[in-house]
Amino acid sequence: MKDEVIRRFTRTVPEWRPRVVPVKLAEATQDQLDALQVTPSNTKVSDYVLVLAHDVETLKVRSPLFNAIMYGQGGLSRAERELGALAASVVNHCIYCAAVHADRHAQLSKDTAVTDKLFTMGEKADLEPRDRAILDFGMKLARTPQQATATDVAALREAGLDEGEILDLVLSSALFGWANRLMHILGDPVRKTG
Amino acid sequence: MSLTTSVTAAAAIAPGSTVEAEILKRRDIFEKTQAAEDAVLSPADPGGLTRDLRHALAARIAALHGEHAEATRYAAGVSDEVFAALARPGVASGDPRVAAMLVFTDAVSTNPRDMVAGDVAALQGAGISDADIVRLAELNAFLAYQLRLIAGLRLMAEGA
């Protein structure tokens, strides 16, 4: 049988196949339905969110926190927050997360060159200095927090990031330290069927 | 600072600093981060992961990240000395269920990129329910976020 699991970085968003059994909507508790925001008119919930519904108390906090970090007003641009997310996703080899956020980065920045280079040349991709500084810092923080140093933060300031933007980068890279550990560990990215 | 959370305390954010001002602009993010800590460490429904075990695992994860003050803070939440020992990386458990969770936790902290389906199957093979596997993954994943946020904030505060 042909292996359908995707092992290379891509901007084409795969399907996600869980390694544990997701919560069944028909058997969900009221608490779970509330966290899933299921209403009679909205019954579409992804397998990923149904898996996370097993820990409903965490899911309830996680979704609004995720949105605040990635979409909150001010600070780092949306596209550069996606770079922070990508830095972690490349380090942690989360193919699914990398695809979703490379696709968003390409749409937001109207440019596919940065993510093309990142996926083909990896961590040594030649990028313009601001993107380079963002990725270097995001990757170090993702790999081993102690690897990031004051020199890396100084490089961000030199590349033009202000303190608010640096904080948003810390948050987006760190957030994907969380998201990657769920998506990459609890399931497989597989080729879309049908 | 008018906002005190585990993360801001651990990074020793100075009152009146630029970093503090940026944190306060993002108050909701820091409040929700604290709420997430409470949800993974002391949930109303702990499932098969007791409060003691959760705190011991959090302390172990912090130690694996080289965040020893955080390890001590989390270890203080462990009352049973059988679990207290597990807070130290390298210590195994005689209980096969707990032993499997320790192996999984060590891998999530140190080498998440190489984890495979077999790592989840090993937990299932040790008799751990899928719901508890998700709870364990969330605990590990949240700690990875929190410890990185602390490290990043500390760097910002140092260089300011």
GROMACS .gro file of C-alpha atoms in nm:
model
  354
    1MET     CA    1   0.000   0.000   0.000
    2LYS     CA    2   0.121   0.345  -0.088
    3ASP     CA    3   0.214   0.557   0.211
    4GLU     CA    4  -0.013   0.859   0.207
    5VAL     CA    5   0.153   1.041   0.497
    6ILE     CA    6   0.317   1.366   0.382
    7ARG     CA    7   0.676   1.405   0.497
    8ARG     CA    8   0.798   1.711   0.308
    9PHE     CA    9   0.710   2.075   0.366
   10THR     CA   10   0.444   2.209   0.133
   11ARG     CA   11   0.208   2.506   0.107
   12THR     CA   12  -0.072   2.271   0.000
   13VAL     CA   13  -0.271   2.214   0.317
   14PRO     CA   14  -0.309   1.839   0.381
   15GLU     CA   15  -0.578   1.654   0.569
   16TRP     CA   16  -0.509   1.570   0.931
   17ARG     CA   17  -0.562   1.211   1.042
   18PRO     CA   18  -0.586   1.172   1.419
   19ARG     CA   19  -0.390   0.902   1.607
   20VAL     CA   20  -0.652   0.898   1.884
   21VAL     CA   21  -1.029   0.875   1.849
   22PRO     CA   22  -1.192   1.222   1.834
   23VAL     CA   23  -1.490   1.305   2.055
   24LYS     CA   24  -1.812   1.207   1.874
   25LEU     CA   25  -2.047   1.503   1.843
   26ALA     CA   26  -2.348   1.284   1.925
   27GLU     CA   27  -2.181   1.185   2.253
   28ALA     CA   28  -2.037   1.527   2.344
   29THR     CA   29  -2.121   1.684   2.681
   30GLN     CA   30  -2.278   2.029   2.699
   31ASP     CA   31  -1.942   2.166   2.811
   32GLN     CA   32  -1.776   2.017   2.504
   33LEU     CA   33  -2.047   2.150   2.271
   34ASP     CA   34  -2.001   2.497   2.422
   35ALA     CA   35  -1.624   2.484   2.370
   36LEU     CA   36  -1.673   2.357   2.014
   37GLN     CA   37  -1.923   2.637   1.954
   38VAL     CA   38  -2.162   2.386   1.806
   39THR     CA   39  -2.508   2.525   1.736
   40PRO     CA   40  -2.792   2.376   1.530
   41SER     CA   41  -2.672   2.584   1.234
   42ASN     CA   42  -2.304   2.512   1.286
   43THR     CA   43  -2.223   2.143   1.318
   44LYS     CA   44  -1.899   2.139   1.118
   45VAL     CA   45  -1.609   2.072   1.352
   46SER     CA   46  -1.266   1.949   1.243
   47ASP     CA   47  -1.123   1.622   1.372
   48TYR     CA   48  -0.840   1.823   1.529
   49VAL     CA   49  -1.075   2.029   1.744
   50LEU     CA   50  -1.279   1.716   1.825
   51VAL     CA   51  -0.958   1.552   1.949
   52LEU     CA   52  -0.878   1.854   2.166
   53ALA     CA   53  -1.233   1.842   2.306
   54HIS     CA   54  -1.115   1.546   2.518
   55ASP     CA   55  -0.954   1.816   2.736
   56VAL     CA   56  -1.235   2.066   2.724
   57GLU     CA   57  -1.109   2.293   3.003
   58THR     CA   58  -0.786   2.359   2.814
   59LEU     CA   59  -0.959   2.392   2.476
   60LYS     CA   60  -1.189   2.662   2.616
   61VAL     CA   61  -0.890   2.880   2.707
   62ARG     CA   62  -0.668   2.782   2.416
   63SER     CA   63  -0.886   2.899   2.125
   64PRO     CA   64  -0.930   3.263   2.242
   65LEU     CA   65  -0.563   3.277   2.345
   66PHE     CA   66  -0.456   3.154   2.002
   67ASN     CA   67  -0.673   3.419   1.832
   68ALA     CA   68  -0.544   3.698   2.057
   69ILE     CA   69  -0.180   3.612   1.979
   70MET     CA   70  -0.221   3.564   1.603
   71TYR     CA   71  -0.489   3.824   1.524
   72GLY     CA   72  -0.472   4.084   1.806
   73GLN     CA   73  -0.459   4.453   1.714
   74GLY     CA   74  -0.131   4.640   1.673
   75GLY     CA   75   0.228   4.524   1.705
   76LEU     CA   76   0.383   4.277   1.461
   77SER     CA   77   0.212   4.249   1.120
   78ARG     CA   78  -0.011   3.948   1.053
   79ALA     CA   79   0.235   3.816   0.793
   80GLU     CA   80   0.529   3.840   1.033
   81ARG     CA   81   0.335   3.660   1.307
   82GLU     CA   82   0.291   3.382   1.051
   83LEU     CA   83   0.671   3.379   1.012
   84GLY     CA   84   0.703   3.332   1.388
   85ALA     CA   85   0.458   3.040   1.363
   86LEU     CA   86   0.653   2.899   1.068
   87ALA     CA   87   0.987   2.925   1.247
   88ALA     CA   88   0.860   2.692   1.519
   89SER     CA   89   0.674   2.464   1.276
   90VAL     CA   90   0.989   2.409   1.065
   91VAL     CA   91   1.201   2.335   1.375
   92ASN     CA   92   0.940   2.095   1.512
   93HIS     CA   93   0.877   1.946   1.167
   94CYS     CA   94   0.502   1.999   1.191
   95ILE     CA   95   0.414   1.954   0.824
   96TYR     CA   96   0.048   2.040   0.874
   97CYS     CA   97   0.110   2.360   1.074
   98ALA     CA   98   0.383   2.469   0.832
   99ALA     CA   99   0.148   2.425   0.534
  100VAL     CA  100  -0.136   2.625   0.690
  101HIS     CA  101   0.087   2.910   0.801
  102ALA     CA  102   0.306   2.920   0.487
  103ASP     CA  103  -0.014   2.948   0.285
  104ARG     CA  104  -0.136   3.232   0.509
  105HIS     CA  105   0.201   3.404   0.493
  106ALA     CA  106   0.199   3.386   0.112
  107GLN     CA  107  -0.154   3.530   0.099
  108LEU     CA  108  -0.092   3.808   0.352
  109SER     CA  109   0.242   3.914   0.203
  110LYS     CA  110   0.127   3.845  -0.156
  111ASP     CA  111   0.456   3.665  -0.202
  112THR     CA  112   0.547   3.298  -0.225
  113ALA     CA  113   0.925   3.351  -0.252
  114VAL     CA  114   0.993   3.360   0.123
  115THR     CA  115   0.817   3.033   0.199
  116ASP     CA  116   0.952   2.870  -0.118
  117LYS     CA  117   1.305   2.950  -0.003
  118LEU     CA  118   1.232   2.841   0.352
  119PHE     CA  119   1.099   2.504   0.237
  120THR     CA  120   1.370   2.432  -0.022
  121MET     CA  121   1.675   2.573   0.157
  122GLY     CA  122   1.560   2.517   0.513
  123GLU     CA  123   1.700   2.714   0.799
  124LYS     CA  124   1.979   2.864   0.588
  125ALA     CA  125   1.748   3.024   0.332
  126ASP     CA  126   1.879   3.360   0.207
  127LEU     CA  127   1.616   3.614   0.301
  128GLU     CA  128   1.610   3.988   0.346
  129PRO     CA  129   1.752   4.094   0.684
  130ARG     CA  130   1.425   4.156   0.868
  131ASP     CA  131   1.275   3.816   0.773
  132ARG     CA  132   1.611   3.654   0.848
  133ALA     CA  133   1.627   3.805   1.198
  134ILE     CA  134   1.266   3.703   1.269
  135LEU     CA  135   1.327   3.343   1.159
  136ASP     CA  136   1.662   3.312   1.340
  137PHE     CA  137   1.513   3.423   1.668
  138GLY     CA  138   1.188   3.227   1.624
  139MET     CA  139   1.380   2.908   1.546
  140LYS     CA  140   1.619   2.939   1.838
  141LEU     CA  141   1.336   2.999   2.079
  142ALA     CA  142   1.151   2.700   1.935
  143ARG     CA  143   1.448   2.464   1.951
  144THR     CA  144   1.590   2.534   2.294
  145PRO     CA  145   1.483   2.856   2.465
  146GLN     CA  146   1.832   2.900   2.616
  147GLN     CA  147   1.982   2.908   2.265
  148ALA     CA  148   1.826   3.248   2.204
  149THR     CA  149   2.046   3.522   2.343
  150ALA     CA  150   2.053   3.898   2.392
  151THR     CA  151   2.250   3.912   2.064
  152ASP     CA  152   1.951   3.768   1.878
  153VAL     CA  153   1.721   4.025   2.036
  154ALA     CA  154   1.970   4.299   1.944
  155ALA     CA  155   1.960   4.170   1.583
  156LEU     CA  156   1.581   4.208   1.585
  157ARG     CA  157   1.611   4.567   1.707
  158GLU     CA  158   1.874   4.635   1.442
  159ALA     CA  159   1.641   4.493   1.177
  160GLY     CA  160   1.384   4.753   1.282
  161LEU     CA  161   1.155   4.564   1.520
  162ASP     CA  162   1.030   4.765   1.818
  163GLU     CA  163   0.966   4.611   2.162
  164GLY     CA  164   0.597   4.544   2.093
  165GLU     CA  165   0.683   4.365   1.770
  166ILE     CA  166   0.951   4.158   1.943
  167LEU     CA  167   0.699   4.055   2.210
  168ASP     CA  168   0.451   3.949   1.941
  169LEU     CA  169   0.724   3.741   1.778
  170VAL     CA  170   0.809   3.573   2.111
  171LEU     CA  171   0.437   3.498   2.153
  172SER     CA  172   0.379   3.360   1.803
  173SER     CA  173   0.688   3.138   1.804
  174ALA     CA  174   0.613   3.015   2.157
  175LEU     CA  175   0.246   2.954   2.070
  176PHE     CA  176   0.353   2.719   1.794
  177GLY     CA  177   0.574   2.536   2.039
  178TRP     CA  178   0.234   2.448   2.184
  179ALA     CA  179   0.035   2.396   1.861
  180ASN     CA  180   0.307   2.184   1.694
  181ARG     CA  181   0.317   1.949   1.993
  182LEU     CA  182  -0.053   1.877   1.947
  183MET     CA  183  -0.082   1.869   1.569
  184HIS     CA  184   0.244   1.684   1.495
  185ILE     CA  185   0.214   1.436   1.783
  186LEU     CA  186  -0.159   1.357   1.791
  187GLY     CA  187  -0.203   1.302   1.417
  188ASP     CA  188  -0.058   1.263   1.067
  189PRO     CA  189  -0.072   1.497   0.767
  190VAL     CA  190  -0.215   1.296   0.479
  191ARG     CA  191  -0.294   1.359   0.115
  192LYS     CA  192  -0.646   1.487   0.060
  193THR     CA  193  -0.879   1.220  -0.069
  194GLY     CA  194  -1.170   1.281  -0.303
  195MET     CA  195   0.298   4.576   3.807
  196SER     CA  196  -0.079   4.580   3.811
  197LEU     CA  197  -0.083   4.242   3.638
  198THR     CA  198   0.087   3.952   3.812
  199THR     CA  199   0.102   3.614   3.644
  200SER     CA  200   0.340   3.319   3.669
  201VAL     CA  201   0.506   3.425   3.346
  202THR     CA  202   0.565   3.792   3.435
  203ALA     CA  203   0.691   3.693   3.781
  204ALA     CA  204   0.931   3.433   3.638
  205ALA     CA  205   1.077   3.677   3.386
  206ALA     CA  206   1.123   3.943   3.659
  207ILE     CA  207   0.968   4.223   3.455
  208ALA     CA  208   1.071   4.560   3.605
  209PRO     CA  209   0.791   4.803   3.695
  210GLY     CA  210   0.782   5.098   3.459
  211SER     CA  211   0.992   4.923   3.193
  212THR     CA  212   0.913   4.924   2.820
  213VAL     CA  213   0.856   4.548   2.833
  214GLU     CA  214   0.601   4.592   3.110
  215ALA     CA  215   0.419   4.857   2.904
  216GLU     CA  216   0.399   4.618   2.607
  217ILE     CA  217   0.276   4.336   2.832
  218LEU     CA  218   0.002   4.560   2.971
  219LYS     CA  219  -0.110   4.642   2.615
  220ARG     CA  220  -0.163   4.268   2.575
  221ARG     CA  221  -0.321   4.208   2.915
  222ASP     CA  222  -0.577   3.960   2.777
  223ILE     CA  223  -0.300   3.738   2.636
  224PHE     CA  224  -0.125   3.721   2.973
  225GLU     CA  225  -0.448   3.664   3.165
  226LYS     CA  226  -0.545   3.384   2.926
  227THR     CA  227  -0.197   3.232   2.956
  228GLN     CA  228  -0.252   3.219   3.333
  229ALA     CA  229  -0.598   3.066   3.281
  230ALA     CA  230  -0.439   2.800   3.057
  231GLU     CA  231  -0.185   2.718   3.331
  232ASP     CA  232  -0.474   2.664   3.572
  233ALA     CA  233  -0.658   2.447   3.316
  234VAL     CA  234  -0.365   2.211   3.257
  235LEU     CA  235  -0.231   2.200   3.616
  236SER     CA  236  -0.547   2.209   3.828
  237PRO     CA  237  -0.853   2.132   3.615
  238ALA     CA  238  -1.194   2.074   3.775
  239ASP     CA  239  -1.201   1.736   3.595
  240PRO     CA  240  -0.847   1.596   3.603
  241GLY     CA  241  -0.942   1.270   3.428
  242GLY     CA  242  -0.673   1.007   3.483
  243LEU     CA  243  -0.399   1.262   3.556
  244THR     CA  244  -0.408   1.362   3.921
  245ARG     CA  245  -0.310   1.709   4.036
  246ASP     CA  246   0.006   1.563   4.193
  247LEU     CA  247   0.107   1.389   3.872
  248ARG     CA  248   0.041   1.702   3.665
  249HIS     CA  249   0.257   1.917   3.891
  250ALA     CA  250   0.535   1.657   3.897
  251LEU     CA  251   0.531   1.638   3.516
  252ALA     CA  252   0.531   2.019   3.486
  253ALA     CA  253   0.833   2.038   3.719
  254ARG     CA  254   1.011   1.771   3.515
  255ILE     CA  255   0.936   1.953   3.188
  256ALA     CA  256   1.065   2.283   3.334
  257ALA     CA  257   1.384   2.108   3.449
  258LEU     CA  258   1.428   1.954   3.102
  259HIS     CA  259   1.405   2.309   2.964
  260GLY     CA  260   1.670   2.432   3.208
  261GLU     CA  261   1.413   2.651   3.389
  262HIS     CA  262   1.497   2.544   3.742
  263ALA     CA  263   1.306   2.816   3.931
  264GLU     CA  264   0.991   2.713   3.746
  265ALA     CA  265   1.067   2.348   3.821
  266THR     CA  266   1.081   2.433   4.191
  267ARG     CA  267   0.756   2.631   4.172
  268TYR     CA  268   0.572   2.342   4.008
  269ALA     CA  269   0.730   2.080   4.234
  270ALA     CA  270   0.587   2.270   4.533
  271GLY     CA  271   0.242   2.168   4.408
  272VAL     CA  272   0.318   1.797   4.460
  273SER     CA  273   0.210   1.661   4.798
  274ASP     CA  274   0.270   1.286   4.755
  275GLU     CA  275   0.640   1.201   4.775
  276VAL     CA  276   0.606   0.912   4.530
  277PHE     CA  277   0.514   1.171   4.267
  278ALA     CA  278   0.765   1.428   4.396
  279ALA     CA  279   1.054   1.206   4.281
  280LEU     CA  280   0.920   1.206   3.924
  281ALA     CA  281   0.980   1.580   3.902
  282ARG     CA  282   1.349   1.504   3.847
  283PRO     CA  283   1.447   1.411   3.489
  284GLY     CA  284   1.591   1.061   3.471
  285VAL     CA  285   1.374   0.920   3.749
  286ALA     CA  286   1.149   0.638   3.619
  287SER     CA  287   0.833   0.491   3.768
  288GLY     CA  288   0.746   0.132   3.864
  289ASP     CA  289   0.387   0.192   3.753
  290PRO     CA  290   0.374   0.103   3.381
  291ARG     CA  291   0.109   0.366   3.310
  292VAL     CA  292   0.311   0.645   3.473
  293ALA     CA  293   0.634   0.510   3.322
  294ALA     CA  294   0.485   0.541   2.973
  295MET     CA  295   0.377   0.898   3.045
  296LEU     CA  296   0.730   0.986   3.158
  297VAL     CA  297   0.886   0.846   2.840
  298PHE     CA  298   0.636   1.041   2.632
  299THR     CA  299   0.690   1.362   2.831
  300ASP     CA  300   1.068   1.344   2.800
  301ALA     CA  301   1.037   1.304   2.422
  302VAL     CA  302   0.786   1.589   2.380
  303SER     CA  303   1.020   1.823   2.568
  304THR     CA  304   1.348   1.724   2.409
  305ASN     CA  305   1.276   1.592   2.060
  306PRO     CA  306   0.922   1.661   1.942
  307ARG     CA  307   1.016   1.667   1.574
  308ASP     CA  308   1.108   1.298   1.566
  309MET     CA  309   0.795   1.175   1.741
  310VAL     CA  310   0.588   0.923   1.546
  311ALA     CA  311   0.261   0.729   1.566
  312GLY     CA  312   0.439   0.468   1.781
  313ASP     CA  313   0.484   0.722   2.060
  314VAL     CA  314   0.107   0.757   2.091
  315ALA     CA  315   0.053   0.383   2.043
  316ALA     CA  316   0.291   0.321   2.336
  317LEU     CA  317   0.063   0.522   2.564
  318GLN     CA  318  -0.243   0.334   2.439
  319GLY     CA  319  -0.055   0.006   2.491
  320ALA     CA  320   0.008   0.103   2.854
  321GLY     CA  321  -0.368   0.133   2.905
  322ILE     CA  322  -0.394   0.512   2.888
  323SER     CA  323  -0.724   0.635   2.744
  324ASP     CA  324  -0.736   0.864   2.441
  325ALA     CA  325  -0.883   1.141   2.658
  326ASP     CA  326  -0.589   1.112   2.898
  327ILE     CA  327  -0.345   1.113   2.607
  328VAL     CA  328  -0.490   1.446   2.493
  329ARG     CA  329  -0.472   1.580   2.851
  330LEU     CA  330  -0.107   1.472   2.873
  331ALA     CA  331  -0.024   1.625   2.533
  332GLU     CA  332  -0.191   1.955   2.630
  333LEU     CA  333   0.003   1.968   2.957
  334ASN     CA  334   0.330   1.913   2.772
  335ALA     CA  335   0.243   2.149   2.488
  336PHE     CA  336   0.129   2.431   2.716
  337LEU     CA  337   0.449   2.406   2.922
  338ALA     CA  338   0.657   2.427   2.603
  339TYR     CA  339   0.477   2.754   2.523
  340GLN     CA  340   0.496   2.897   2.874
  341LEU     CA  341   0.867   2.823   2.922
  342ARG     CA  342   0.948   2.981   2.583
  343LEU     CA  343   0.744   3.288   2.667
  344ILE     CA  344   0.934   3.324   2.995
  345ALA     CA  345   1.271   3.284   2.819
  346GLY     CA  346   1.178   3.540   2.553
  347LEU     CA  347   1.049   3.795   2.804
  348ARG     CA  348   1.360   3.757   3.014
  349LEU     CA  349   1.580   3.827   2.710
  350MET     CA  350   1.376   4.135   2.627
  351ALA     CA  351   1.397   4.260   2.986
  352GLU     CA  352   1.774   4.197   3.008
  353GLY     CA  353   1.859   4.384   2.692
  354ALA     CA  354   1.625   4.678   2.749
   0.00000   0.00000   0.00000
